[in-house]
Coordinates of C-alpha atoms in Angstrom, one line a residue:
M1431 CA -0.2 -0.5 0.1
I1432 CA 1.5 3.0 -0.8
R1433 CA 0.5 6.5 0.8
R1434 CA 1.6 10.4 0.2
A1435 CA 3.6 12.3 3.0
K1436 CA 4.7 15.9 2.8
G1437 CA 5.0 14.7 -1.5
R1438 CA 6.6 11.8 -1.3
A1439 CA 5.9 7.9 -2.3
M1440 CA 4.7 5.7 1.7
S1441 CA 4.4 2.2 2.1
K1442 CA 4.5 -0.7 5.2
I1443 CA 8.4 -1.8 5.7
S1444 CA 9.6 -5.0 8.3
T1445 CA 12.7 -6.1 8.7
S1446 CA 15.3 -9.1 7.6
A1447 CA 18.7 -10.3 6.8
F1448 CA 20.6 -13.2 5.0
P1449 CA 18.8 -14.2 1.1
P1450 CA 16.4 -16.8 1.3
L1451 CA 17.1 -20.8 0.5
S1452 CA 14.6 -22.4 -1.4
V1453 CA 14.4 -26.4 -0.7
L1454 CA 11.5 -28.6 -2.5
R1455 CA 11.1 -32.3 0.1
C1456 CA 9.5 -35.1 -0.4
S1457 CA 7.0 -35.9 2.9
G1458 CA 9.4 -33.8 4.9
R1459 CA 13.1 -35.1 4.1
P1460 CA 15.2 -32.6 1.6
Q1461 CA 15.7 -35.6 -1.2
A1462 CA 19.9 -35.0 -3.0
M1463 CA 17.9 -37.2 -5.7
L1464 CA 15.8 -39.8 -6.6
V1465 CA 15.7 -42.4 -9.0
G1466 CA 13.5 -41.9 -11.7
A1467 CA 12.6 -38.1 -10.8
S1468 CA 12.6 -35.4 -13.0
L1469 CA 14.5 -32.7 -12.6
C1470 CA 13.2 -28.9 -13.2
L1471 CA 15.2 -25.0 -12.9
L1472 CA 12.5 -22.8 -10.9
S1473 CA 13.9 -19.1 -10.7
G1474 CA 16.9 -20.3 -11.0
L1475 CA 16.5 -22.7 -7.6
A1476 CA 17.0 -26.3 -8.7
L1477 CA 12.9 -28.3 -7.1
T1478 CA 12.9 -31.7 -7.2
A1479 CA 9.4 -33.2 -8.4
C1480 CA 7.7 -36.0 -6.9
G1481 CA 6.3 -39.1 -7.6
G1482 CA 3.6 -41.3 -5.9
H1483 CA 1.3 -40.0 -3.5
N1484 CA 3.6 -37.3 -1.9
A1485 CA 3.4 -34.3 -1.2
Q1486 CA 5.7 -32.2 -3.1
T1487 CA 7.1 -29.1 -0.1
L1488 CA 8.6 -26.2 -1.3
T1489 CA 10.1 -24.3 1.8
V1490 CA 10.4 -20.5 1.9
K1491 CA 12.7 -18.8 4.1
V1492 CA 10.9 -16.2 5.5
Q1493 CA 13.2 -12.9 6.5
N1494 CA 12.5 -9.6 9.4
R1495 CA 15.6 -8.7 9.9
F1496 CA 17.7 -6.2 8.6
P1497 CA 20.1 -5.4 11.1
D1498 CA 22.3 -2.6 9.7
R1499 CA 18.8 0.1 8.6
Q1500 CA 18.8 3.4 9.5
F1501 CA 14.8 4.7 10.1
C1502 CA 14.1 8.0 10.0
E1503 CA 11.6 9.4 12.5
P1504 CA 7.7 10.3 11.9
E1505 CA 6.8 13.6 10.5
S1506 CA 3.5 13.8 11.9
F1507 CA 1.0 10.1 14.0
E1508 CA -0.1 8.1 10.2
V1509 CA 3.8 8.5 9.1
A1510 CA 5.5 6.0 12.1
V1511 CA 9.1 4.7 10.9
A1512 CA 10.5 5.5 7.3
D1513 CA 13.9 3.6 5.6
A1514 CA 16.3 6.3 5.3
A1515 CA 18.4 3.9 3.0
L1516 CA 15.8 3.9 1.1
T1517 CA 14.2 7.1 1.1
K1518 CA 17.1 8.4 -0.4
A1519 CA 18.1 5.8 -3.3
L1520 CA 14.4 6.1 -4.5
D1521 CA 13.6 10.0 -3.3
L1522 CA 10.9 7.9 -0.9
G1523 CA 9.0 9.5 2.0
C1524 CA 9.1 8.1 5.5
W1525 CA 7.1 4.2 5.2
R1526 CA 4.3 3.9 7.5
Y1527 CA 5.8 1.3 10.1
D1528 CA 4.9 0.6 14.1
R1529 CA 6.8 -0.8 17.1
Q1530 CA 6.4 -4.3 15.4
D1531 CA 8.0 -6.0 12.6
F1532 CA 6.6 -6.9 10.1
T1533 CA 7.6 -9.8 7.3
F1534 CA 9.1 -10.6 3.8
L1535 CA 10.2 -12.6 0.8
S1536 CA 12.7 -12.3 -1.1
E1537 CA 12.6 -12.1 -4.5
K1538 CA 13.4 -15.4 -5.5
D1539 CA 11.4 -17.3 -2.7
T1540 CA 8.5 -15.7 -4.2
D1541 CA 9.0 -16.4 -7.6
A1542 CA 9.7 -20.1 -6.5
L1543 CA 6.4 -19.7 -4.7
Y1544 CA 4.0 -17.7 -6.8
T1545 CA 5.5 -21.6 -10.3
F1546 CA 5.6 -23.9 -7.9
L1547 CA 1.3 -23.2 -7.3
G1548 CA 1.4 -22.7 -10.4
G1549 CA 1.2 -19.8 -10.9
K1550 CA 3.6 -16.7 -13.4
V1551 CA 6.1 -14.2 -13.4
E1552 CA 6.4 -11.3 -15.2
K1553 CA 9.1 -8.1 -15.7
A1554 CA 6.2 -5.6 -15.5
S1555 CA 8.2 -2.9 -15.7
E1556 CA 10.9 -0.5 -13.1
L1557 CA 10.8 1.8 -11.5
N1558 CA 13.7 5.3 -11.8
S1559 CA 15.1 7.2 -9.0
A1560 CA 16.4 10.7 -10.0
S1561 CA 19.6 9.6 -8.8
G1562 CA 20.2 6.2 -11.8
F1563 CA 18.2 3.5 -9.3
T1564 CA 16.0 0.9 -10.3
L1565 CA 13.9 -1.6 -9.0
P1566 CA 11.9 -3.7 -11.6
I1567 CA 7.8 -4.4 -10.6
Y1568 CA 7.1 -8.0 -11.8
K1569 CA 3.1 -9.0 -12.5
R1570 CA 2.1 -12.7 -10.4
S1571 CA -0.6 -13.9 -12.3
F1572 CA -2.7 -16.7 -11.4
P1573 CA -5.8 -18.2 -13.8
T1574 CA -8.4 -15.6 -12.0
F1575 CA -6.3 -13.2 -10.9
S1576 CA -3.2 -11.1 -10.9
A1577 CA -1.3 -8.6 -8.8
T1578 CA 2.1 -5.6 -10.0
R1579 CA 3.3 -4.8 -6.8
L1580 CA 6.5 -2.6 -6.1
P1581 CA 9.2 -5.0 -4.1
A1582 CA 8.7 -3.2 0.2
L1583 CA 12.1 -3.2 -0.1
R1584 CA 15.6 -3.6 -1.0
E1585 CA 18.8 -5.4 0.4
A1586 CA 22.7 -6.1 -0.9
G1587 CA 20.9 -5.5 -4.4
E1588 CA 18.2 -7.7 -3.9
A1589 CA 14.7 -6.5 -3.8
F1590 CA 11.5 -8.3 -1.2
Y1591 CA 8.5 -8.7 -1.3
Y1592 CA 5.7 -7.9 2.3
L1593 CA 5.0 -11.1 3.0
G1594 CA 1.2 -10.4 4.5
E1595 CA 0.4 -9.8 0.4
T1596 CA 2.0 -12.0 -1.0
V1597 CA 0.0 -14.5 0.5
R1598 CA -3.6 -12.4 1.0
D1599 CA -2.9 -12.3 -3.3
L1600 CA -2.3 -16.2 -3.0
L1601 CA -5.7 -16.8 -1.2
H1602 CA -7.5 -14.8 -4.3
D1603 CA -7.2 -17.6 -6.4
P1604 CA -8.7 -20.9 -5.9
Q1605 CA -7.4 -22.5 -8.4
A1606 CA -4.1 -21.9 -6.6
V1607 CA -5.1 -22.7 -3.0
P1608 CA -8.0 -24.3 -3.3
A1609 CA -11.0 -23.7 -0.5
A1610 CA -10.2 -26.8 1.5
S1611 CA -6.3 -25.5 2.1
T1612 CA -5.4 -25.0 6.5
L1613 CA -2.9 -23.5 7.7
T1614 CA -0.5 -25.1 10.7
G1615 CA 2.3 -24.4 13.2
A1616 CA 3.5 -21.4 14.3
G1617 CA 6.4 -20.9 13.3
P1618 CA 7.2 -22.6 11.0
I1619 CA 4.3 -22.2 9.3
T1620 CA 3.2 -24.8 6.5
L1621 CA 0.1 -24.7 3.9
Q1622 CA -2.0 -26.9 3.0
T1623 CA -3.0 -26.9 -0.1
G1624 CA -4.1 -30.2 -1.9
Q1625 CA -1.5 -32.5 -2.9
K1626 CA 1.4 -28.9 -2.4
R1627 CA 3.0 -28.4 0.8
V1628 CA 3.9 -24.9 1.6
V1629 CA 6.6 -24.2 4.7
F1630 CA 7.2 -20.6 6.0
E1631 CA 10.6 -20.6 7.5
G1632 CA 11.0 -18.9 11.2
T1633 CA 9.6 -17.9 13.9
G1634 CA 7.9 -14.6 16.5
D1635 CA 4.8 -13.2 16.2
A1636 CA 5.4 -10.9 13.1
L1637 CA 5.3 -14.5 10.9
V1638 CA 2.1 -15.9 12.9
R1639 CA -0.1 -12.3 11.9
D1640 CA 1.0 -11.5 8.4
V1641 CA 1.0 -15.3 7.5
Y1642 CA -2.2 -15.8 9.0
S1643 CA -4.2 -12.7 8.6
A1644 CA -4.7 -14.1 4.5
P1645 CA -8.0 -16.6 5.2
V1646 CA -9.6 -14.0 8.3
A1647 CA -9.0 -11.5 4.7
T1648 CA -10.9 -13.9 2.7
M1649 CA -13.3 -14.3 5.3
F1650 CA -14.5 -10.4 5.4
R1651 CA -14.6 -10.4 1.1
R1652 CA -17.2 -14.0 1.0
L1653 CA -19.5 -11.8 4.3
G1654 CA -20.1 -8.9 1.3
P1655 CA -18.6 -6.1 -0.5
Q1656 CA -20.2 -3.2 2.2
T1657 CA -18.9 -5.4 4.9
I1658 CA -15.2 -2.9 6.2
S1659 CA -12.7 -4.8 8.3
H1660 CA -9.2 -3.5 9.3
E1661 CA -6.5 -5.0 10.6
N1662 CA -6.0 -3.8 13.7
V1663 CA -2.0 -3.3 13.0
Q1664 CA -1.4 -1.6 16.8
G1665 CA -1.7 -4.8 18.1
G1666 CA 1.3 -5.9 17.7
A1667 CA 2.8 -3.7 19.0
Q1668 CA 2.2 -4.3 22.3
H1669 CA -0.2 -1.5 24.0
P1670 CA -0.4 -2.3 27.8
A1671 CA -3.6 -3.0 27.9
R1672 CA -4.0 -6.6 26.8
H1673 CA -7.3 -9.1 26.0
R1674 CA -5.6 -12.9 28.0
I1675 CA -8.4 -14.6 27.0
Q1676 CA -8.8 -18.5 28.0
T1677 CA -9.1 -20.9 24.9
G1678 CA -8.7 -24.1 25.6
L1679 CA -6.9 -24.8 22.0
P1680 CA -3.1 -26.7 22.8
E1681 CA -0.1 -24.5 22.4
H1682 CA 0.9 -22.9 19.6
S1683 CA -2.9 -23.0 17.6
V1684 CA -3.4 -20.0 16.3
V1685 CA -6.9 -17.8 16.9
A1686 CA -8.7 -14.8 15.6
L1687 CA -10.1 -12.6 18.0
V1688 CA -12.8 -10.4 15.4
I1689 CA -14.1 -6.8 17.1
R1690 CA -17.7 -5.1 16.0
L1691 CA -18.0 -1.6 16.2
E1692 CA -20.7 0.2 14.9
D1693 CA -21.4 0.9 11.4
L1694 CA -20.4 2.6 9.9
Q1695 CA -22.6 5.5 7.9
I1696 CA -21.4 5.2 3.7
L1697 CA -22.9 6.5 0.8
G1698 CA -26.6 7.0 2.9
H1699 CA -26.0 3.3 3.8
F1700 CA -24.6 1.7 7.1
D1701 CA -22.2 -0.8 6.7
P1702 CA -21.1 -4.0 9.5
H1703 CA -17.5 -2.4 10.8
Y1704 CA -15.1 -5.2 11.7
F1705 CA -12.0 -4.7 12.9
Y1706 CA -9.6 -8.1 13.5
E1707 CA -6.2 -9.6 14.9
V1708 CA -4.6 -12.7 14.9
A1709 CA -2.6 -14.5 18.1
E1710 CA -0.3 -17.4 19.3
V1711 CA -2.1 -20.0 22.2
Q1712 CA 0.4 -20.0 24.6
K1713 CA 1.1 -23.6 27.2
D1714 CA -1.6 -22.0 29.2
G1715 CA -4.1 -22.4 26.7
R1716 CA -4.3 -18.6 26.6
A1717 CA -4.5 -15.9 23.3
S1718 CA -3.3 -12.3 23.9
F1719 CA -4.8 -9.4 22.3
S1720 CA -3.9 -5.3 22.4
A1721 CA -7.4 -3.7 23.9
N1722 CA -5.5 -0.7 21.4
L1723 CA -7.0 -0.8 18.1
S1724 CA -5.7 1.2 15.2
K1725 CA -5.9 0.4 11.1
E1726 CA -2.8 3.5 11.6
A1727 CA 0.7 2.0 11.9
V1728 CA 1.9 4.4 14.4
V1729 CA 4.8 5.4 16.5
S1730 CA 4.0 8.2 18.7
G1731 CA 1.5 6.7 21.9
R1732 CA -1.9 8.1 20.8
H1733 CA -4.0 5.7 21.3
L1734 CA -7.2 5.6 18.4
L1735 CA -9.6 3.3 20.0
L1736 CA -9.0 1.7 23.3
V1737 CA -11.7 -1.3 24.2
P1738 CA -11.3 -2.2 27.8
R1739 CA -13.9 -4.1 28.0
L1740 CA -15.2 -7.0 25.3
K1741 CA -18.2 -8.9 25.3
L1742 CA -18.3 -12.2 24.0
Q1743 CA -20.3 -14.1 22.1
P1744 CA -20.7 -17.6 20.3
S1745 CA -20.9 -16.7 16.6
L1746 CA -19.4 -14.4 14.3
T1747 CA -23.1 -13.7 12.6
A1748 CA -24.4 -13.3 16.5
L1749 CA -21.7 -10.0 16.9
R1750 CA -24.1 -7.0 17.5
A1751 CA -23.3 -3.5 16.7
A1752 CA -21.5 -1.7 19.5
A1753 CA -23.6 1.8 20.4
T1754 CA -20.8 3.9 20.5
A1755 CA -17.7 4.9 17.9
R1756 CA -15.5 4.1 21.0
P1757 CA -17.0 2.3 22.8
K1758 CA -16.2 0.5 26.4
E1759 CA -17.4 -2.4 26.0
A1760 CA -17.8 -4.1 22.3
D1761 CA -18.9 -7.5 20.8
A1762 CA -16.4 -9.7 20.0
V1763 CA -16.0 -13.0 19.2
I1764 CA -12.7 -16.3 19.3
L1765 CA -12.4 -17.4 16.0
Q1766 CA -9.8 -20.8 15.0
I1767 CA -7.6 -20.4 12.5
S1768 CA -5.3 -23.1 12.9
G1769 CA -5.6 -26.4 11.2
V1770 CA -9.1 -25.0 10.1
P1771 CA -10.3 -25.2 6.0
F1772 CA -10.3 -21.8 4.3
R1773 CA -13.7 -21.8 3.5
E1774 CA -15.0 -22.8 7.3
V1775 CA -13.3 -19.9 8.7
G1776 CA -15.8 -17.4 10.2
Q1777 CA -18.6 -21.0 10.9
K1778 CA -17.5 -21.5 14.2
A1779 CA -16.5 -19.3 16.9
L1780 CA -14.9 -21.0 20.2
N1781 CA -16.6 -21.1 23.3
P1782 CA -13.8 -18.7 26.4
S1783 CA -15.2 -20.3 29.7
S1784 CA -15.2 -16.7 30.5
P1785 CA -18.2 -14.5 28.1
T1786 CA -16.7 -11.0 29.4
S1787 CA -12.8 -10.2 28.7
V1788 CA -11.4 -7.5 30.7
A1789 CA -8.0 -5.4 29.4
R1790 CA -5.7 -5.4 31.4

């Protein structure tokens, strides 16, 4: 997403370190040689085709650490942190970025991912800066969906793409990622689509958020074009006020908190308005979510909306509109995301032991 600040382009960023390596595995084990199997070259990466009923597995390395990068101070509360090096090279303004990390895939791994799932990668254009710096822009296509994306950042001559956007693009095409597909694990995370398996190698809250937010966003698309949803990007900033909810699920499960606020009036009609946030379940079965809601990434400490009290409902359809735009309590549900086929996400909510969660 590109925004403008003082006449300059803005975009999300994150952090990461070394060029990744993609490896195709059969039955979860690296295969150096397979007798009778064919070898192919995929985006410069050697991938082995697995025969029989064994699932093919592509492993991609998720990155979120670029320790040498410098950031500038925010110019306003809407602008968080900027990548000063990229700003200078491309004449870009500050990047929207809050105190949490974002995650990335290298250009090679992104290309490998699309090709592995039956997509096509083509160079669409390039971005040229006044200083002579060139950034290639690629169109990535599936049979029913395509998107032209600008890399989120460039490090040591290699382009990196925002993982959250990449996974959401994948879920737009049911031929590439069928509705029966599932996500499991919390680092690494496995995407299972029929006989193909993608392993997102990495750990951390940012990885969980960027991958698992995709099926939640897909769920809201199914609710209709007039449904308004925002990912709670401020949630990962670890605002002191937290909702800690007992899910009863095993450790490393992933759940989503969905909150419905007051309907928004747009062009004379009222549209349902939701915030959502994903989190990993801890050893005690609890998941922690921010009580601060914000669709903007901010570091100034300005809290756009604080919801100290939640009324947990048994289903997504049971959510009621809140009484005010800035409620002291709001209706919410907890949805299991990991291990649930994408088409079933949101059909059933968890029933926590306590129907009310008070932020503390």
